[in-house]
Short mmCIF file of C-alpha atoms and ligand atoms in Angstrom, two decimals:
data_model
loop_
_atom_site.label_atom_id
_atom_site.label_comp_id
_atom_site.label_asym_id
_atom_site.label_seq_id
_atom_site.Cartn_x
_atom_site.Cartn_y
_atom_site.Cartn_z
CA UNK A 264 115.74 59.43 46.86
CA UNK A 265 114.64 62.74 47.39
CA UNK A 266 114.25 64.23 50.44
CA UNK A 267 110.28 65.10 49.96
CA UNK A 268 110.10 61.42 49.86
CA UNK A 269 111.81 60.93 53.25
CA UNK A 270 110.40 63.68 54.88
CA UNK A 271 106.65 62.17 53.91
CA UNK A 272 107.37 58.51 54.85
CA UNK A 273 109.10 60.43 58.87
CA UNK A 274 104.75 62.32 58.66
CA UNK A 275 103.47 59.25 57.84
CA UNK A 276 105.19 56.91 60.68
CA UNK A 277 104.30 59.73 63.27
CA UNK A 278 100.36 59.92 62.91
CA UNK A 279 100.19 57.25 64.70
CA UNK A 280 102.69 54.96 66.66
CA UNK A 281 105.38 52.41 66.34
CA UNK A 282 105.32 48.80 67.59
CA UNK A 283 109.57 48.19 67.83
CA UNK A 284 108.80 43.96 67.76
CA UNK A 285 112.94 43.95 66.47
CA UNK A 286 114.13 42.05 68.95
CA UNK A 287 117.26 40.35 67.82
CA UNK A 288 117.40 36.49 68.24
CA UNK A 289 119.45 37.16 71.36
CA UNK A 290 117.16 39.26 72.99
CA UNK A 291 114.07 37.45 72.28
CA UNK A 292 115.46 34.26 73.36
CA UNK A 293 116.24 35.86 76.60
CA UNK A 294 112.47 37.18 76.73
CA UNK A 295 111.33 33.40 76.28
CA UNK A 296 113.31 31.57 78.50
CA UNK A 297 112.13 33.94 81.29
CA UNK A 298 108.64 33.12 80.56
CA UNK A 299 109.87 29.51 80.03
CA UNK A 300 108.83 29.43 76.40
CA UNK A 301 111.01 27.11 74.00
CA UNK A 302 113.61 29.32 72.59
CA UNK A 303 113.40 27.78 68.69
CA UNK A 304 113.11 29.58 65.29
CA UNK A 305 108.82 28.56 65.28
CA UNK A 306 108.54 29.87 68.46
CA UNK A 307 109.79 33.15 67.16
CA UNK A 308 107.95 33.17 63.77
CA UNK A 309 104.84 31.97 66.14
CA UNK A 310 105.00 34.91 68.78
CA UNK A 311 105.48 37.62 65.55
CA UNK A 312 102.54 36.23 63.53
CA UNK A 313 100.57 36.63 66.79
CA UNK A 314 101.81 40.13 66.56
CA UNK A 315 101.55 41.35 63.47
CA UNK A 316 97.88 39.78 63.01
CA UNK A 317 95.89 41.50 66.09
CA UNK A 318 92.98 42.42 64.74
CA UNK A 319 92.71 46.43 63.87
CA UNK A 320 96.36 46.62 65.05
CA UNK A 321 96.32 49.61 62.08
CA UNK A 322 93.86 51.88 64.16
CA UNK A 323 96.61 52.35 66.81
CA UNK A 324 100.19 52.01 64.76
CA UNK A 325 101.77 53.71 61.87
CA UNK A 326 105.12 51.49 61.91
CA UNK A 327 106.40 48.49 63.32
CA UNK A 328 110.16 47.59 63.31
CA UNK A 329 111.25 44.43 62.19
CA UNK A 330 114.31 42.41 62.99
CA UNK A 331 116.46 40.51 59.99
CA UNK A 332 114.68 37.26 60.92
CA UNK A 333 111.36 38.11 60.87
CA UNK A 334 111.50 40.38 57.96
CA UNK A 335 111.89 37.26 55.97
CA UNK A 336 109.53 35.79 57.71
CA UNK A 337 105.38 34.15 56.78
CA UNK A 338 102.74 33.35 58.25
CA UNK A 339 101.92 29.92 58.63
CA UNK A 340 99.40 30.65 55.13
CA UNK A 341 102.80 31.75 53.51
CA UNK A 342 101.87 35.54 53.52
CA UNK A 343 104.88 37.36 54.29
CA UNK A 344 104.65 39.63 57.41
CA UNK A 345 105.69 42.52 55.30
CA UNK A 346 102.24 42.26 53.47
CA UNK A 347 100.23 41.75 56.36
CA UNK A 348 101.72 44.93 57.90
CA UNK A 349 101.53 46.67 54.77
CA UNK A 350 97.78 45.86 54.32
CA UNK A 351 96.83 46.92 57.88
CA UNK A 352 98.48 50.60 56.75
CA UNK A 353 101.49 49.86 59.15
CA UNK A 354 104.77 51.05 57.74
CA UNK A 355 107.22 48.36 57.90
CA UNK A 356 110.98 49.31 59.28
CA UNK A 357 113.73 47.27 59.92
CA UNK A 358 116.23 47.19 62.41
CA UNK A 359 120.43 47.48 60.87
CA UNK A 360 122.35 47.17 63.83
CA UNK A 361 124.31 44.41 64.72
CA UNK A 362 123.93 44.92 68.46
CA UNK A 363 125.84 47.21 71.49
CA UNK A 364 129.01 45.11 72.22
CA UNK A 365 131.44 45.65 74.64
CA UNK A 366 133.76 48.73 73.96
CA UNK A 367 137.67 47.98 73.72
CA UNK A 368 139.81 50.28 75.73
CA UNK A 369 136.09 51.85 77.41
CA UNK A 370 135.46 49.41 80.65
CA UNK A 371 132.10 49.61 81.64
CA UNK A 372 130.77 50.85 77.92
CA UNK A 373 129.23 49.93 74.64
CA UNK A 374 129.54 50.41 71.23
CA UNK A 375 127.30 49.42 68.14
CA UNK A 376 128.38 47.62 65.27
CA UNK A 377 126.65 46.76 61.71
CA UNK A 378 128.19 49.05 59.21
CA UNK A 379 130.18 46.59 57.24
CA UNK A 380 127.84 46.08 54.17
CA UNK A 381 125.66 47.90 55.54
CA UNK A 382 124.85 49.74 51.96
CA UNK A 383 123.90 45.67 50.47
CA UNK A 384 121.54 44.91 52.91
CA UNK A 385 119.83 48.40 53.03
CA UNK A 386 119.36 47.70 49.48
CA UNK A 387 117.88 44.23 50.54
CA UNK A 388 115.64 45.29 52.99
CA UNK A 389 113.94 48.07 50.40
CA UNK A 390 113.11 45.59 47.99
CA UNK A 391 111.38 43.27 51.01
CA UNK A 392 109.47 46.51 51.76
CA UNK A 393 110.86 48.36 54.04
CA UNK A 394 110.85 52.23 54.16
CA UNK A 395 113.03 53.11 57.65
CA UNK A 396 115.72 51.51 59.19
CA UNK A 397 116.59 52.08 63.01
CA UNK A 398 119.83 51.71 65.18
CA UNK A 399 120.53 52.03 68.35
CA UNK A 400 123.56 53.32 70.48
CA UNK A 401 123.68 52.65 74.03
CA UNK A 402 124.88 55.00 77.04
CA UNK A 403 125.19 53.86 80.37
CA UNK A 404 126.01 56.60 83.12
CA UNK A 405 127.24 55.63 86.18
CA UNK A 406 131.17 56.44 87.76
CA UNK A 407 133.07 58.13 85.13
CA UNK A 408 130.75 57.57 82.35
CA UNK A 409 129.84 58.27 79.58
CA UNK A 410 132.91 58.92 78.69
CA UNK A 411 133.48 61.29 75.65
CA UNK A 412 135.23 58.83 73.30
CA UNK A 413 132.20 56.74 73.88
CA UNK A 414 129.83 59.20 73.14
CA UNK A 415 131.73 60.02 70.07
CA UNK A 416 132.32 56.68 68.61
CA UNK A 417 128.14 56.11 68.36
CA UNK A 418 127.25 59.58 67.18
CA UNK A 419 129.28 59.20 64.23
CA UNK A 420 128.44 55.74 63.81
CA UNK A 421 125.01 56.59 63.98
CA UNK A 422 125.31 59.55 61.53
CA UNK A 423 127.22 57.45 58.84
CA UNK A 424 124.03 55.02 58.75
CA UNK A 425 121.89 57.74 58.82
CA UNK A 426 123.16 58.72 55.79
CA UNK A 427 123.71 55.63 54.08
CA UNK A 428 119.72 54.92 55.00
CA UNK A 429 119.05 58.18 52.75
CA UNK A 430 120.97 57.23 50.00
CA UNK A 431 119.12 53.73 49.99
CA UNK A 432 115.44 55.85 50.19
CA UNK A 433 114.98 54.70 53.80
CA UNK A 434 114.44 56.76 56.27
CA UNK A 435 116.51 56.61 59.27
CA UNK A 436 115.51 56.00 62.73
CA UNK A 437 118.66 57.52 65.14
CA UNK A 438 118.52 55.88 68.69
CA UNK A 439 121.05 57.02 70.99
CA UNK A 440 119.50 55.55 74.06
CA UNK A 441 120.72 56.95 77.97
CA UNK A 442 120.05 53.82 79.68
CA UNK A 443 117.83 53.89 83.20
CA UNK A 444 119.72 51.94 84.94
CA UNK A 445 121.60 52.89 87.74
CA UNK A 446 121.38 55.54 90.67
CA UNK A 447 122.09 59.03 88.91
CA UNK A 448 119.16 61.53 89.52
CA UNK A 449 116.83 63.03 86.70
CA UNK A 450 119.11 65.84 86.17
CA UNK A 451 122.00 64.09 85.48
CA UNK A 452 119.71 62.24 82.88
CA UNK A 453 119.06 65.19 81.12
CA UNK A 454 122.60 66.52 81.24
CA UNK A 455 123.90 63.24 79.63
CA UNK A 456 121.17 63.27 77.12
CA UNK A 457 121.81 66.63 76.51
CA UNK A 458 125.14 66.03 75.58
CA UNK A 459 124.33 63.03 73.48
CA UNK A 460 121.98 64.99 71.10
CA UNK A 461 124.08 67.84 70.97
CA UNK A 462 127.70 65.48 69.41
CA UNK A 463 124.39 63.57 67.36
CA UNK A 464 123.39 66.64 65.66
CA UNK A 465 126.61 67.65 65.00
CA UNK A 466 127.73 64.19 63.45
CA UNK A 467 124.74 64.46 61.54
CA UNK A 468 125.48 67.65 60.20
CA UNK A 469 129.01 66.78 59.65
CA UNK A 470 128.04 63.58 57.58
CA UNK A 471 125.48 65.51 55.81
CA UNK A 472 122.53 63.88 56.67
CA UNK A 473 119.14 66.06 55.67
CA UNK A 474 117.33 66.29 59.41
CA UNK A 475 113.81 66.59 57.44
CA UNK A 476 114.40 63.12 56.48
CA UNK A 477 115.21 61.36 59.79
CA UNK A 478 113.33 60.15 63.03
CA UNK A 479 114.94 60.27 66.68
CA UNK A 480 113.90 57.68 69.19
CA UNK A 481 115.39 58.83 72.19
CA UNK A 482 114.50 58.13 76.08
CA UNK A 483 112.69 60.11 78.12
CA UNK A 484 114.15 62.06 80.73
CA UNK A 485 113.84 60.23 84.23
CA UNK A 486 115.72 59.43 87.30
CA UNK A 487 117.92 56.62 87.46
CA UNK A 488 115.41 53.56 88.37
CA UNK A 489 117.45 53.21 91.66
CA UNK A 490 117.51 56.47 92.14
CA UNK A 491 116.18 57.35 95.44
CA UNK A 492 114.54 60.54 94.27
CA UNK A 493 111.55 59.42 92.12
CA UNK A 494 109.33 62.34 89.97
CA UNK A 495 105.85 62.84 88.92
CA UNK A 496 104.93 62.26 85.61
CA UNK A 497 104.49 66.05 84.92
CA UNK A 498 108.36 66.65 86.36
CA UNK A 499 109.48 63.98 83.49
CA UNK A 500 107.55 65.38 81.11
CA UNK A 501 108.57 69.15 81.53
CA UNK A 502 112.10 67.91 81.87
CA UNK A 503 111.90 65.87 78.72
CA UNK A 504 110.92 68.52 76.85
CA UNK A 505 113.05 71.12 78.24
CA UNK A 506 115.88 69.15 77.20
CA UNK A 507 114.42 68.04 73.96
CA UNK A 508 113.99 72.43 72.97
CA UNK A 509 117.47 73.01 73.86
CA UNK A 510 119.37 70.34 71.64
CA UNK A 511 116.57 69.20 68.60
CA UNK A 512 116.46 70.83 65.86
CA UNK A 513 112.95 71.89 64.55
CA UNK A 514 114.03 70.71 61.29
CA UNK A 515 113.63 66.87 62.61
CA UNK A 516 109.71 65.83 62.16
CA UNK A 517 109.31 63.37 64.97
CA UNK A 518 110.51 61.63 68.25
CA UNK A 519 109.33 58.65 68.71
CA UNK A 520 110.20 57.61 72.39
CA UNK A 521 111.62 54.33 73.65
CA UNK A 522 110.21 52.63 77.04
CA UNK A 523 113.48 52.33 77.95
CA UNK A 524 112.43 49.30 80.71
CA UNK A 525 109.57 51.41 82.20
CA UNK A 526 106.48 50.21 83.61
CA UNK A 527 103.48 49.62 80.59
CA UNK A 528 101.21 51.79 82.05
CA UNK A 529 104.13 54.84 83.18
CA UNK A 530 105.60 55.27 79.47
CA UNK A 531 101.65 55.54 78.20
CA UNK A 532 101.32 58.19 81.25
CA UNK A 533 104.35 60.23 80.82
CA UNK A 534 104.18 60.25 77.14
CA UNK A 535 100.39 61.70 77.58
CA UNK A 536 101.67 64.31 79.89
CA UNK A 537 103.92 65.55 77.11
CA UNK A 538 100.65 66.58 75.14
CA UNK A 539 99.21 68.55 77.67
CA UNK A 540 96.38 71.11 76.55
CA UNK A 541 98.19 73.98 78.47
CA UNK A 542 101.62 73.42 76.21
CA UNK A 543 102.55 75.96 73.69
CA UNK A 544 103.02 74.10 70.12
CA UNK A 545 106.14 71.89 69.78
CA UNK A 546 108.66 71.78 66.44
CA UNK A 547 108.62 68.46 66.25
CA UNK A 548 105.53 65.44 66.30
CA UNK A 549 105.98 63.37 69.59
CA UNK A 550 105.17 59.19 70.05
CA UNK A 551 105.72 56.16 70.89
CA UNK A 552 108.44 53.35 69.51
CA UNK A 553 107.77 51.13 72.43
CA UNK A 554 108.75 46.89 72.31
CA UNK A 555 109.10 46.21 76.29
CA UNK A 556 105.76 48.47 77.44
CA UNK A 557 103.52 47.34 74.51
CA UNK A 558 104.51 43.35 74.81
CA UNK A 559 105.44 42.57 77.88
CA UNK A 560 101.82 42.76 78.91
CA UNK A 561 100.43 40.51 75.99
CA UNK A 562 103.64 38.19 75.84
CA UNK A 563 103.43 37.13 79.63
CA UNK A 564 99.43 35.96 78.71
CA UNK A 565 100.71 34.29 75.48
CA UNK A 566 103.32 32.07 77.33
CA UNK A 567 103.94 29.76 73.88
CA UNK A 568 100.57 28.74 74.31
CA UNK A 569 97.98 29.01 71.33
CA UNK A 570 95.26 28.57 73.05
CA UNK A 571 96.20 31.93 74.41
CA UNK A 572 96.34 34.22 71.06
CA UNK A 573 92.80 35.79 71.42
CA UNK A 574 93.51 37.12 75.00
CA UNK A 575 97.07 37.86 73.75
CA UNK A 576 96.21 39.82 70.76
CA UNK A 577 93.96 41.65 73.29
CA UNK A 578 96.60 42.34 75.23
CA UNK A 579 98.52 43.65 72.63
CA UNK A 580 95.81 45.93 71.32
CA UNK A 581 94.77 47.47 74.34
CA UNK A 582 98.21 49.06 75.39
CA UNK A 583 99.07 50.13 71.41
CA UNK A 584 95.48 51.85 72.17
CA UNK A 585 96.40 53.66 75.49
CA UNK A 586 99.65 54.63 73.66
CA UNK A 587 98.13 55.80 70.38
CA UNK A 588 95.72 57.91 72.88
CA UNK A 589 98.83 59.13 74.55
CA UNK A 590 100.36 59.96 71.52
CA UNK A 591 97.23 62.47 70.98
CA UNK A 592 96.97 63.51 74.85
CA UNK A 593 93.89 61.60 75.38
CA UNK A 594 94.78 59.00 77.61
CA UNK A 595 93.38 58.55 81.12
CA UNK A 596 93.63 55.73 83.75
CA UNK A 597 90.10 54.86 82.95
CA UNK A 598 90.74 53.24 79.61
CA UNK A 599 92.91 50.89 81.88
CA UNK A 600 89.39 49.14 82.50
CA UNK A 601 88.20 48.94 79.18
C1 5MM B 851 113.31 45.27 70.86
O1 5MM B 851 114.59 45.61 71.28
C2 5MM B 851 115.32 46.33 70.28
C3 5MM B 851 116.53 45.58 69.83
O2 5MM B 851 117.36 45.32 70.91
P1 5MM B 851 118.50 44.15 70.81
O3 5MM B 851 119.56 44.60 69.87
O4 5MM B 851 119.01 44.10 72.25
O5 5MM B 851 117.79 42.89 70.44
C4 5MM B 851 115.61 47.73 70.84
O6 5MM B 851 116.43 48.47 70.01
C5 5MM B 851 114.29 48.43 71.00
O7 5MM B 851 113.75 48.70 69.74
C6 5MM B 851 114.45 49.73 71.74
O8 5MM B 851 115.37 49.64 72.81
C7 5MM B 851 113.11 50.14 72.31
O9 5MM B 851 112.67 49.11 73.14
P2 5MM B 851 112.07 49.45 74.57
O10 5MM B 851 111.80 48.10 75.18
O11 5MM B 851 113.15 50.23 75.29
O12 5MM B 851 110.83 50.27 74.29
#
């Protein structure tokens, strides 16, 4: 695949926004059972049709991320979801990973596995349709960590299936995600991250991955969420940013940010402070990759109930609309009420 190629499909998914709905089977079961929902295989395939369906979900999204199980997945007509993405003009992606698992010899951190035929199931996943692939690392701080051997171990994990994406034509979406959780303050968030990016970058160069033909998906830079010191919107903004200009290169076309566990309406907020008027151009496009702040709203109506799809879908629409306005610096909390 050539790289003009890459580079156009990393444009294309940044006009707009990404829906991440790649939940593994783990994760959304989790999901469910807090909502009491029956954790079964139709329930899943259920709760993604609702999904990928919502009416002029295309308006608002350039990509949506798909997990293993859904990418094979129909709707109950028998039209793959792939197609019904693909028709709205949503890109479809697919998550590789195999999950963060607990780290032998690191107490406390995690490390992500899924590169054992990793280069079969790329192929796979291109002829279903898809044209990116994501992964994502996790970094907890907290007492000692991250450790470097941790931070390491994902960077070049995440470079090697960065670059066995571009050899299959798919574009790579790197997530090295600096969790929230915990009690650190907002400058020890951007330190860590800092760090992160910097040992990404390099792995990246050293496993000679082409930056024009990837996509990060980082987190944004904020306090600890039981940090005692919360910020203003503008304060995680500037400091996202600041950090962002010191350790991504221009070459990269787009960050698409994860929510990270953030309140709905905060990550729309924050991300729209990042577009302020009164900032000088950035190198690279800035979004949205959100799954937790664009369905916990519309899943908590749905409850496994049908008769709630309409008011779901709503749901669904209205906060990929705030973030798609976001993503342009347009939102306000006005459209809240619409
Ligand atoms: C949807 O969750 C994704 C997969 O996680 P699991 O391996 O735990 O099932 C996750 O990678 C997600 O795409 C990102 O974390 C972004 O999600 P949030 O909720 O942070 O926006």
């Amino acid at each position: 695949m050539k790289i003009k190629e890459l580079n156009d499909i990393a444009h294309a998914m940044m006009v707009k926004g990404l829906l991440a709905m790649d939940e593994s089977i783990g994760t959304c079961n989790k999901r469910f059972a807090e909502l009491g929902i029956p954790q079964t295989e139709e329930y899943r395939r259920n709760y993604r049709e609702l999904l990928v369906t919502t009416p002029n979900l295309g308006s608002c999204l350039s990509g949506a991320i798909l997990s293993d199980e859904t990418i094979h997945q129909h709707t109950s007509d028998g039209i793959p979801f792939v197609e019904i993405l693909v028709k709205a003009g949503i890109i479809p992606g697919i998550k590789v990973d195999k999950s963060a698992k607990d780290m032998a010899g690191f107490p406390g951190e995690k490390i992500t596995e899924g590169l054992d035929g990793l280069r079969e199931r790329l192929k796979e996943y291109y002829s279903l349709g898809a044209r990116f692939a994501k992964w994502r690392a996790v970094i907890k701080i907290g007492d000692g960590i991250p450790t470097r051997g941790c931070i390491e171990s994902n960077t070049y994990l995440l470079a090697r299936y960065a670059a066995l994406c571009q050899e299959a034509g798919l574009v790579p979406m790197v997530e090295p995600e600096v969790l929230m959780d915990g009690t650190h303050t907002i400058e020890r968030c951007a330190s860590v991250t800092e760090e992160v990016h910097r040992s990404l970058f390099h792995q990246l160069y050293e496993q000679r991955v082409n930056l024009q033909g990837i996509i990060l998906k980082p987190n944004m830079i904020l306090p600890g969420k039981d940090c005692p010191v919360q910020v203003d919107d503008d304060t995680i903004a500037n400091a996202t940013i600041n950090c962002f200009l010191r350790s991504v290169p221009a070459a990269v076309p787009g960050i698409a940010f994860l929510s990270g566990g953030q309140d709905s309406k905060k990550a729309t907020s924050r991300l729209n402070a990042m577009h302020s008027k009164n900032r000088p151009p950035l190198p690279w496009e800035l979004t949205f990759s959100f799954s937790r702040a664009i369905e916990y709203p519309a899943i908590e109506i749905w409850g496994g109930n049908k008769d709630n799809l309409e008011a779901t879908q709503k749901a669904l629409y209205h906060r990929a609309c705030c973030d798609n306005a976001a993503r342009r610096g347009e939102y306000n909390a006005a459209m809240e009420k619409e």
